[in-house]
Structure formats: structure tokens, C-alpha cells
Coordinates of C-alpha atoms and ligand atoms in Angstrom, one line a residue:
M1 CA 64.6 88.3 78.6
A2 CA 65.9 90.2 75.8
N3 CA 69.3 90.1 75.8
S4 CA 71.4 91.7 73.2
W5 CA 72.5 94.9 71.4
G6 CA 71.0 92.8 68.9
S7 CA 71.6 94.6 64.5
L8 CA 74.5 97.0 66.8
L9 CA 76.9 93.4 66.7
Q10 CA 76.7 92.8 63.4
D11 CA 77.9 96.0 61.7
E12 CA 81.6 94.6 62.3
Q13 CA 83.5 98.0 61.3
Q14 CA 81.5 100.5 63.8
L15 CA 82.1 97.8 66.3
K16 CA 85.7 98.4 66.0
E17 CA 85.6 102.5 65.9
L18 CA 83.6 101.9 68.8
A19 CA 85.3 99.9 70.5
Q20 CA 88.9 102.1 70.1
Q21 CA 87.1 105.0 70.9
A22 CA 85.8 102.4 74.3
V23 CA 89.3 101.2 74.9
D24 CA 90.8 105.6 75.1
R25 CA 88.1 106.5 77.7
A26 CA 88.5 103.6 79.8
L27 CA 92.0 104.1 79.8
A28 CA 91.2 107.7 80.5
E29 CA 88.4 107.2 83.4
G30 CA 91.5 105.0 85.0
V31 CA 89.8 101.4 84.4
L32 CA 93.8 100.2 84.3
L33 CA 95.7 96.9 85.2
R34 CA 99.8 96.9 85.6
T35 CA 101.0 94.6 83.0
S36 CA 101.7 90.8 83.5
Q37 CA 105.1 92.1 82.5
E38 CA 105.2 94.2 84.8
P39 CA 103.1 93.5 87.8
S40 CA 105.3 95.1 90.9
S41 CA 105.8 99.3 88.3
S42 CA 103.3 101.4 87.1
D43 CA 105.3 102.6 84.5
V44 CA 103.7 101.1 81.7
V45 CA 100.4 100.2 82.7
S46 CA 97.1 99.0 80.5
Y47 CA 93.7 98.9 80.4
A48 CA 91.7 96.4 82.6
P49 CA 89.8 94.2 79.6
F50 CA 85.5 95.0 79.7
T51 CA 83.0 94.8 77.7
L52 CA 81.7 96.9 75.0
F53 CA 78.1 97.0 75.6
P54 CA 76.5 97.0 79.1
S55 CA 75.5 93.2 79.5
L56 CA 71.5 93.1 80.0
V57 CA 70.6 92.5 83.6
P58 CA 66.8 91.4 84.8
S59 CA 66.4 94.9 87.3
A60 CA 64.1 92.1 89.2
L61 CA 67.8 90.3 89.7
L62 CA 69.5 93.2 90.3
E63 CA 66.7 94.8 93.2
Q64 CA 67.2 91.3 95.0
A65 CA 70.5 90.9 95.1
Y66 CA 70.4 94.0 96.3
A67 CA 67.3 93.9 99.2
V68 CA 69.5 90.4 100.5
Q69 CA 72.6 92.1 100.5
M70 CA 72.3 92.9 104.2
D71 CA 71.4 89.6 105.5
F72 CA 74.3 88.1 104.0
N73 CA 75.9 90.8 106.3
L74 CA 74.3 89.6 109.0
L75 CA 75.0 86.1 108.5
V76 CA 78.7 86.2 107.8
D77 CA 79.5 87.9 110.8
A78 CA 76.4 85.5 112.6
V79 CA 78.5 82.5 111.4
S80 CA 82.8 84.0 112.5
Q81 CA 81.5 84.6 116.2
D82 CA 80.1 80.6 116.2
A83 CA 82.8 79.0 117.1
A84 CA 81.2 76.0 117.5
F85 CA 79.5 76.4 114.4
L86 CA 82.5 77.1 112.8
E87 CA 84.4 73.5 114.6
Q88 CA 81.7 71.4 113.9
T89 CA 81.0 72.7 109.9
L90 CA 85.0 72.3 109.0
S91 CA 86.1 69.5 110.9
S92 CA 86.1 66.8 108.4
T93 CA 87.4 69.2 105.7
I94 CA 90.6 70.7 108.3
K95 CA 91.3 66.4 108.3
R96 CA 91.9 66.9 104.7
D97 CA 92.7 70.4 103.8
S98 CA 96.0 71.6 104.8
F99 CA 95.3 75.4 103.2
T100 CA 92.2 75.1 106.1
A101 CA 93.5 73.7 108.8
H102 CA 96.2 76.0 108.6
L103 CA 93.7 78.7 108.5
F104 CA 91.5 77.1 111.8
D105 CA 94.9 76.2 113.4
I106 CA 95.5 80.1 114.1
H107 CA 91.6 81.3 114.8
K108 CA 92.1 78.0 117.7
Q109 CA 94.7 79.3 119.1
V110 CA 92.6 83.4 119.3
L111 CA 90.2 82.1 120.5
K112 CA 92.3 80.6 123.6
E113 CA 94.2 83.8 123.6
G114 CA 91.3 85.4 124.0
I115 CA 90.3 87.4 121.0
A116 CA 91.0 91.6 121.8
Q117 CA 90.0 93.2 119.3
T118 CA 86.6 94.8 119.6
V119 CA 85.3 96.2 117.0
F120 CA 84.8 93.8 113.8
L121 CA 84.8 94.8 109.9
G122 CA 83.5 93.1 106.4
L123 CA 84.0 94.3 103.7
N124 CA 82.4 91.0 101.4
R125 CA 80.7 90.9 97.9
S126 CA 78.4 88.6 97.4
D127 CA 78.5 86.4 93.6
Y128 CA 75.5 84.9 91.5
M129 CA 74.7 84.0 88.1
F130 CA 71.7 83.8 86.0
Q131 CA 70.2 81.0 86.2
R132 CA 67.7 80.7 83.1
N133 CA 64.5 78.8 83.6
A134 CA 62.3 76.1 81.9
D135 CA 59.7 79.1 80.8
G136 CA 62.0 82.0 79.3
S137 CA 62.5 83.7 83.0
S138 CA 66.2 84.0 85.2
A139 CA 66.7 83.0 88.7
L140 CA 69.2 84.6 91.5
K141 CA 71.6 82.1 92.0
Q142 CA 73.9 83.0 94.6
I143 CA 78.2 80.9 93.7
E144 CA 79.5 82.5 96.6
I145 CA 80.8 84.6 99.1
N146 CA 83.7 86.2 99.5
T147 CA 85.0 88.3 102.8
I148 CA 88.7 88.1 102.4
S149 CA 90.5 91.2 98.7
A150 CA 87.5 90.4 96.8
S151 CA 88.4 92.7 94.9
F152 CA 87.2 95.6 91.5
G153 CA 84.7 97.7 93.5
G154 CA 87.2 100.4 92.6
L155 CA 87.6 100.2 89.5
A156 CA 83.1 98.8 89.3
S157 CA 83.3 103.1 89.4
R158 CA 85.0 103.9 86.8
T159 CA 82.7 101.9 84.6
P160 CA 80.0 103.3 83.8
A161 CA 81.4 106.7 82.1
V162 CA 83.4 104.2 79.7
H163 CA 79.6 102.4 78.8
R164 CA 77.2 106.0 78.8
H165 CA 80.0 107.0 76.4
V166 CA 79.8 104.1 74.2
L167 CA 76.5 104.1 74.3
N168 CA 76.3 108.2 73.6
A169 CA 78.6 107.9 70.6
L170 CA 75.9 105.7 68.5
S171 CA 73.3 108.6 69.9
K172 CA 71.6 106.2 72.6
T173 CA 71.5 109.1 75.4
K174 CA 68.0 108.1 76.6
E175 CA 69.9 104.0 76.7
A176 CA 73.4 105.6 78.3
A177 CA 70.6 107.1 80.5
N178 CA 70.1 103.7 82.2
I179 CA 73.6 102.8 83.3
L180 CA 73.4 103.2 86.5
S181 CA 76.1 105.0 88.7
N182 CA 78.2 102.6 90.8
N183 CA 80.7 103.6 94.0
P184 CA 81.3 100.5 95.8
S185 CA 85.6 101.5 97.1
K186 CA 83.9 104.8 98.7
G187 CA 81.5 102.2 100.7
L188 CA 84.4 100.0 101.7
A189 CA 86.3 103.0 102.7
L190 CA 83.2 104.1 104.8
G191 CA 83.6 100.5 106.2
I192 CA 86.9 101.4 107.5
A193 CA 86.5 104.8 108.2
K194 CA 84.0 103.9 110.2
A195 CA 86.1 101.2 111.9
W196 CA 89.7 102.9 112.5
E197 CA 87.3 105.8 114.1
L198 CA 85.8 103.5 116.1
Y199 CA 89.2 102.0 116.9
G200 CA 89.8 105.7 118.6
S201 CA 93.4 106.2 117.8
A202 CA 93.6 109.5 116.4
N203 CA 96.8 108.4 114.8
A204 CA 97.1 105.0 114.0
L205 CA 96.9 103.9 110.3
V206 CA 95.4 101.5 108.0
L207 CA 97.6 98.3 106.9
L208 CA 97.4 97.1 103.4
I209 CA 98.6 93.9 103.4
A210 CA 99.9 93.3 99.7
Q211 CA 101.1 91.8 97.6
E212 CA 105.1 92.1 95.9
K213 CA 103.5 92.3 92.8
E214 CA 100.1 93.0 92.0
R215 CA 99.0 94.4 88.7
N216 CA 95.3 95.6 90.6
I217 CA 96.9 98.1 92.3
F218 CA 94.8 100.9 91.0
D219 CA 92.3 99.1 92.2
Q220 CA 92.9 99.5 95.3
R221 CA 94.7 102.8 95.9
A222 CA 90.7 103.1 94.6
I223 CA 90.1 102.6 98.2
E224 CA 93.4 104.3 99.4
N225 CA 92.3 107.9 97.8
E226 CA 89.6 107.6 99.1
L227 CA 90.6 106.9 103.1
L228 CA 93.0 110.4 102.9
A229 CA 90.9 112.1 101.7
R230 CA 89.1 111.3 105.3
K231 CA 92.8 111.5 106.5
I232 CA 93.3 108.9 107.6
H233 CA 96.8 107.2 106.2
V234 CA 97.7 103.7 104.1
I235 CA 100.5 101.7 104.6
R236 CA 101.1 98.7 102.1
R237 CA 102.8 96.3 103.3
R238 CA 104.0 92.9 102.1
F239 CA 103.2 89.4 105.2
E240 CA 107.2 89.5 104.8
D241 CA 107.7 92.7 105.9
V242 CA 105.5 92.7 109.4
S243 CA 107.5 90.1 109.5
E244 CA 109.9 91.5 110.6
K245 CA 109.3 94.6 111.1
G246 CA 105.0 94.5 113.2
S247 CA 105.5 93.9 116.7
L248 CA 102.4 94.2 120.2
D249 CA 102.7 95.7 122.9
H250 CA 101.5 94.3 126.2
N251 CA 97.4 95.5 125.2
R252 CA 98.1 93.5 121.7
K253 CA 98.2 96.8 120.0
L254 CA 99.4 96.3 116.9
F255 CA 102.8 98.4 115.3
M256 CA 104.4 98.8 112.5
D257 CA 107.2 100.8 111.7
G258 CA 107.3 102.0 115.2
Q259 CA 103.2 102.9 114.0
E260 CA 100.5 101.9 115.5
I261 CA 97.6 100.4 113.3
A262 CA 95.2 100.4 113.7
V263 CA 93.1 98.4 111.0
V264 CA 94.2 95.3 108.9
Y265 CA 93.3 95.0 105.0
F266 CA 94.2 92.0 103.4
R267 CA 94.1 92.6 99.5
D268 CA 96.3 88.9 99.9
G269 CA 96.3 85.9 102.4
Y270 CA 93.5 84.0 100.3
M271 CA 95.4 81.0 98.9
P272 CA 98.2 78.7 99.2
S273 CA 100.6 80.5 97.1
Q274 CA 100.7 83.6 99.1
Y275 CA 102.1 81.4 102.8
G276 CA 104.9 80.3 104.1
Q277 CA 106.3 79.2 107.3
Q278 CA 107.5 83.6 107.8
N279 CA 103.2 84.3 106.2
W280 CA 101.9 82.4 108.4
E281 CA 103.6 83.2 111.0
A282 CA 102.8 87.1 110.4
R283 CA 99.0 86.2 110.1
L284 CA 99.3 85.2 113.5
L285 CA 100.6 88.0 114.9
L286 CA 98.5 89.8 113.0
E287 CA 95.2 88.0 114.4
R288 CA 96.4 88.3 117.6
S289 CA 96.2 92.0 117.6
C290 CA 93.3 94.5 119.0
A291 CA 93.7 96.4 115.6
V292 CA 90.5 95.8 113.9
K293 CA 91.4 93.0 111.0
C294 CA 89.7 92.7 107.6
P295 CA 88.8 90.4 108.0
D296 CA 89.1 88.3 110.9
I297 CA 90.0 84.8 110.3
A298 CA 86.8 83.2 111.7
T299 CA 85.5 86.0 108.4
Q300 CA 87.4 84.6 106.6
L301 CA 86.3 81.3 107.0
A302 CA 82.7 81.8 106.8
G303 CA 83.2 82.3 103.0
T304 CA 83.9 78.7 103.0
K305 CA 82.7 76.9 100.7
K306 CA 82.4 74.6 102.3
V307 CA 80.4 76.5 105.3
Q308 CA 77.9 77.7 102.6
Q309 CA 77.0 74.7 101.9
Q310 CA 76.3 73.7 105.4
L311 CA 74.8 76.7 105.2
S312 CA 72.2 75.9 102.6
R313 CA 70.8 72.7 105.0
A314 CA 67.7 73.4 106.5
G315 CA 66.9 74.3 109.8
V316 CA 70.8 75.9 109.5
L317 CA 70.2 79.6 108.3
E318 CA 66.9 79.9 111.1
V319 CA 69.1 78.4 113.9
L320 CA 71.9 81.2 112.9
L321 CA 69.4 84.3 112.3
P322 CA 66.4 83.3 114.8
G323 CA 63.5 85.1 114.5
Q324 CA 64.9 86.5 111.3
P325 CA 61.8 84.3 108.6
E326 CA 61.8 86.8 106.7
A327 CA 65.4 86.6 105.4
V328 CA 65.9 83.5 106.3
A329 CA 63.2 83.7 102.9
R330 CA 65.6 86.0 101.2
L331 CA 69.1 84.5 101.9
R332 CA 67.1 80.8 100.4
A333 CA 65.6 81.8 97.7
T334 CA 69.2 82.3 96.2
F335 CA 71.3 79.2 97.2
A336 CA 71.4 76.6 94.7
G337 CA 72.0 73.1 95.3
L338 CA 74.4 72.7 97.3
Y339 CA 76.3 69.0 98.4
S340 CA 78.0 67.7 100.9
L341 CA 81.1 65.3 99.8
D342 CA 82.0 63.9 103.6
M343 CA 81.7 59.9 103.9
G344 CA 79.2 58.5 104.5
E345 CA 75.6 57.8 102.3
E346 CA 74.6 61.1 101.4
G347 CA 77.9 61.6 100.2
D348 CA 78.3 58.5 98.4
Q349 CA 74.8 59.3 96.8
A350 CA 75.6 63.5 95.6
I351 CA 78.8 61.3 93.9
K352 CA 76.6 59.4 91.3
E353 CA 74.4 61.8 91.5
A354 CA 77.3 64.0 89.1
L355 CA 78.9 60.8 87.9
A356 CA 75.7 59.3 86.2
A357 CA 74.7 63.7 85.4
P358 CA 78.4 65.0 84.7
S359 CA 77.0 68.8 83.4
R360 CA 75.1 69.7 85.8
F361 CA 77.7 70.1 88.5
V362 CA 80.8 72.1 89.6
L363 CA 83.4 70.7 91.6
K364 CA 84.7 73.2 94.2
P365 CA 87.2 72.3 96.4
Q366 CA 88.1 74.9 99.4
R367 CA 89.4 77.3 97.5
E368 CA 89.7 81.6 96.3
G369 CA 91.0 83.0 93.0
G370 CA 89.5 81.7 90.2
G371 CA 90.8 78.5 87.6
N372 CA 90.5 75.8 90.5
N373 CA 87.1 74.2 90.2
L374 CA 86.4 71.2 88.2
Y375 CA 83.9 70.0 85.8
G376 CA 82.8 67.8 83.0
D377 CA 85.6 65.1 82.3
D378 CA 87.9 66.3 85.0
M379 CA 85.5 66.3 87.5
V380 CA 83.9 63.1 87.2
Q381 CA 87.7 61.9 87.1
A382 CA 88.0 63.2 90.5
L383 CA 85.3 62.0 92.2
E384 CA 86.8 58.2 90.1
R385 CA 89.5 58.6 92.2
L386 CA 87.6 60.5 95.3
K387 CA 85.5 58.7 96.7
D388 CA 85.9 55.7 98.7
S389 CA 89.1 58.5 100.0
E390 CA 88.2 60.9 102.9
E391 CA 90.3 63.5 100.7
R392 CA 86.6 64.1 99.1
A393 CA 85.4 65.8 102.0
S394 CA 87.6 68.8 101.3
Y395 CA 85.7 69.1 98.7
T396 CA 81.4 70.2 97.9
L397 CA 79.3 69.5 95.1
M398 CA 77.6 72.2 93.4
E399 CA 74.9 72.5 90.9
K400 CA 75.6 74.2 88.2
I401 CA 74.5 77.3 87.2
E402 CA 72.8 77.4 83.4
P403 CA 72.4 81.0 82.2
E404 CA 70.9 81.8 78.6
P405 CA 74.0 83.6 76.3
F406 CA 74.1 86.5 74.4
G407 CA 75.6 88.1 72.2
N408 CA 79.4 91.0 73.5
C409 CA 82.5 92.0 72.9
L410 CA 85.0 91.3 75.3
L411 CA 87.9 93.7 74.6
R412 CA 91.4 92.8 76.2
P413 CA 94.3 94.3 75.4
G414 CA 96.1 92.2 71.9
S415 CA 93.0 90.7 71.1
P416 CA 91.1 91.1 68.4
V417 CA 87.4 93.0 68.9
R418 CA 84.3 89.9 67.6
V419 CA 81.1 89.0 69.3
V420 CA 81.5 85.6 71.0
Q421 CA 79.0 84.0 72.8
C422 CA 79.5 84.6 77.3
V423 CA 77.9 84.4 80.2
S424 CA 77.8 87.7 83.5
E425 CA 78.2 86.9 87.6
L426 CA 77.2 90.3 89.3
G427 CA 78.7 91.1 92.6
I428 CA 76.6 93.4 95.2
F429 CA 78.6 94.4 97.7
G430 CA 78.3 94.3 102.1
V431 CA 80.0 96.8 104.0
Y432 CA 79.0 95.5 107.9
V433 CA 81.1 96.9 111.2
R434 CA 79.9 95.4 114.7
Q435 CA 81.6 97.3 117.8
G436 CA 81.7 94.3 121.2
K437 CA 78.0 93.3 120.4
T438 CA 76.8 96.5 118.9
L439 CA 75.6 96.8 114.8
V440 CA 76.8 100.1 113.8
M441 CA 76.3 99.3 110.5
N442 CA 75.5 97.6 107.2
K443 CA 74.6 98.2 104.0
H444 CA 75.3 97.1 101.0
V445 CA 77.7 99.9 98.6
G446 CA 77.2 98.5 95.0
H447 CA 77.9 96.4 92.1
L448 CA 80.1 94.5 90.0
L449 CA 79.1 92.9 86.5
R450 CA 81.8 90.7 84.7
T451 CA 81.5 89.1 81.4
K452 CA 82.5 85.9 80.1
A453 CA 82.3 83.9 77.1
I454 CA 81.0 80.6 77.8
E455 CA 84.3 78.5 76.9
H456 CA 85.4 78.7 80.0
A457 CA 83.6 76.8 82.9
D458 CA 85.8 79.2 85.5
G459 CA 87.6 82.0 86.8
G460 CA 86.9 85.8 86.8
V461 CA 88.8 88.6 86.0
A462 CA 92.1 88.2 87.9
A463 CA 92.2 85.5 86.4
G464 CA 92.6 86.6 82.7
V465 CA 89.2 84.6 81.6
A466 CA 85.9 87.5 82.3
V467 CA 85.9 91.2 81.8
L468 CA 84.2 93.8 83.7
D469 CA 80.9 95.5 81.9
N470 CA 78.1 96.6 84.4
P471 CA 73.5 95.8 84.5
Y472 CA 71.6 97.4 81.5
P473 CA 68.8 97.1 83.6
V474 CA 65.5 95.9 82.0
Ligands
ADP501 P1 86.3 81.5 93.7 O1 86.2 81.6 95.1 O2 87.8 80.5 92.9 O3 85.9 82.1 92.4 P2 83.8 80.4 92.2 O4 82.6 79.7 93.3 O5 83.8 81.6 92.4 O6 85.2 80.5 93.2 O7 83.8 79.9 91.5 C1 84.6 80.6 90.0 C2 84.0 80.8 88.9 O8 83.1 78.9 88.3 C3 82.5 81.5 89.1 O9 82.7 83.5 88.5 C4 81.9 81.4 87.7 O10 82.1 81.7 87.0 C5 82.1 79.8 88.0 N1 81.8 78.6 89.1 C6 81.2 78.7 89.8 N2 80.5 77.9 90.4 C7 79.6 77.7 89.9 C8 78.4 77.3 89.0 N3 77.5 76.3 90.2 N4 77.6 76.7 87.6 C9 77.4 77.3 87.1 N5 79.1 78.1 87.3 C10 79.8 78.4 88.1
MG502 MG1 84.4 83.7 92.7

């Protein structure tokens, strides 16, 4: 695949001028983040980092990623409803990982009491990298699926205008027209709106569980704005507010500040540092309620790396999606090598292979949010330390995807404009709504391309490593 903008990357003066235009256009389009100095206020904002040029992506892989998204929606939904599968899959992990154990504990409590929720809403994003094959072609390989707080659907709708601007400024109007339009936040909002409607209470609100310090506020507002346009009101509250002012009535309807809540949309609650005892209690209260949680606790667990690894085992997809061999084949084609580190021969063998060829693997704890995985020497040290301990079961080992690097400029506030070697990660947003046993919505609603310099093994946009991008289909 041709993989860069070639001669355009050579002219330093032109790159600088283009970058200035691109940044101003990004600001005008609302590709914004709050600053790290003032993460709780919108008084001072800056642009979200992005690439100067859209990065080339084979259209066949883009189509493949879109085509498998509804299958992933079905799969996540199936896993979330299969308590026995979740219990069995996570049993070794929860012995050693207290965060997953805490989530699982809430899951068990809700099951024991009986699930009050009747409408289920999934907003997820399945992420991929493009594995370079020996023959020079590329293959779509899933990195992970995010079932909670999948972000950048809002800002991703605003970056196409920026890249079109850059190409138009270079008089590349034909190329500019090839940049795909994209509006994930609209689709995500439609999912929330459908769940709200099925909940069936005209005055009920959407409760967005927010962090105190939120740099990515404009991404979230994009969804809120879409909902308000449909006359659905959103209130933003922290877990702490829920614990102080949230309550359930005798039917387990959820009330916040005295107002009924139809849908709870989490943009917090996916990592250990986001929970103290008070927040865990608030989470339990929300989960016990009949409000539609996005995601409910079982769906959050369905997004763990341990579940991802178990799904890649022979025969597992067939059981979860019976009678759907085509969906199973589409899903499996995107799976990279995933290895359990549970105590026993299989785990021993995986560790041996990783120690023999560290550059071919990634070691992942059960965490979200970027910056948690271990590579190279760090991975070797961790494996040496873990290999005789049951703690190793709280990790999964994954084949490392090696995409073909290409040149692009990563534009960030305060950084000089220069060409660096990069790799990209493609995400597809999926939405589904289920009422009881009936699936009433299942779709893909847009994409996100993130690009980072090759010197960073890990990390997303929020972690300060990757930047926003658009696929340029080739
Ligand atoms: P998180 O939940 O923290 O986002 P990910 O599994 O998405 O965890 O990993 C974080 C980042 O690490 C990814 O965005 C990607 O850049 C890199 N990464 C993860 N898995 C692999 C892999 N198998 N091969 C290459 N890079 C990977
Ligand atoms: Mg990720």
C-alpha cells in the first residue's frame, strides 16, 4: 500500500504554514480540549492534537471493520447475558485483581437481587491495527473492544473538515472530497434516545456520570447537544453526587435530586483510581436501579481483556452465537493471538514463548485508559516476577501487531511541526439496544482514526500519545 503524502512532507516551510491554517480551522470547527492546567473550566481551551494529513488506510480493511461491527455488538450483548460464561472466564482473574473483583461483586449482587433493568444499551468502540503481512498487504487485527466510556465520537465528527481544508489549501480538491464524512456522536445519541424512549417516562432525564476534571468535555457535549435537539435533557453528576443525592423508590426507579433517571451514561468508572468506597456504593445503587445503564456492569465486564482472550479460544464463539457461522468467521478473522496466563501448562508455555521472543508480544493487565500494558524489557521483568505466582492470571498475553510505519506530522499545542514515523489505530463505533430478549437496534455509527509516533508502544489520545486523524481510503 502506498503510505504517505510523499513530496508534501519534504517542504518544511509549507508544512509550517499548513499547520497554522489547520490549527485555526480545528479551533473553528470545535476540535477542542480543556487544558491540563484548567481541566475543570472552559475559560481557556486549546485544540485536541491531530495529524496534519489524513493517514492512508486500505478501503478493504475499513469496509471489513464496518462489516464486523454488528457482529461485535451481538457478541458483547451475548456475553453480558451469560452469567456462567462471565463467572468461569473471570474466576482466576478476580482472585488476583481487586478492581475486576469489585466489578464482579456488584454484578453478583445485582443478579442475586434480580435485574430490574429491562432495556439495555450498548455504545462500544472496537479498535484495530493493520498487521503488515509478509507480502506487503495488511490485515485488520482487533486490539480491544471498549464497552464503557468509548470516547472521541464527538470530536471525530469535526476533524474531516480540517483535513479537507488542508487538502483544499494544496489545491487537492479531488483528494479532499475523498475524506469520509463521519458523525459517531449523532449515532451514539440516537442509541441513548431509543433507550430513553423505551424506558417510557416523558419527564425522565439522562444522567451522565462525569469526572470532576474533564478535559474531553466537548466530545461529551456533542452527544448532549444531539439529545437536547431531541428534547431529551441530560444532567452531569459525579459518583459522589449520586451517593449524596441519588435514591431508589420501591420499584427501584432511580432518582437524582428528585428527578427520575431513564438512562445512566458512564464517562467515568472504568479505572481503579476513579473509585473510593463512596463511589463503589454509588455504582451499586445505579446498577440496582431499573434505569438503563450504559453500560450495565455485565457489559463492562464483557469488555475486559480476559474475556477477549477467552473469546479467541476454539469453539467459544460458536457457543455464544449459535447458528451464525458467518458472523463467527467475520469475528474470528479479526482476532490476533491471545494467550491465557492462568496457572498450568498452557500458561507456562505462553510465558516461555514470550520470554524467548519479547518483541512479538504485549502483556496486558485488566485495565482501560491507556498506559498500562507492558512491552519489551518491562514485559520480560514482569513475566520473570510473575511466572511462579497466581497473580499472573490477572494478565493476558497478546501477539504484538506490527503495522507498516508512515510519515505524518502530529500537531500538538506547544510542539514544533515536524514529520515523524507513525502508526494508526482504527476504531468503529457500535450501538445496540435490547428490550427484554428483543434486539431493537444494532448498527455501526462511525469511525475514529488515531495515530501515534512509533516510539510509543502504548497509549491513546487522552494518555497524550496518539492524536486524532482521518482515514484516507486507498
Ligand atoms: P487500553 O484499554 O488501555 O486502551 P489497549 O489494549 O487498547 O488498552 O492498549 C493500549 C494501546 O497499546 C493501544 O492503543 C495500542 O496502541 C497498543 N497496543 C495494545 N495492544 C497491542 C498489540 N497487540 N499490538 C500492538 N500494539 C498494541
Ligand atoms: Mg485501547
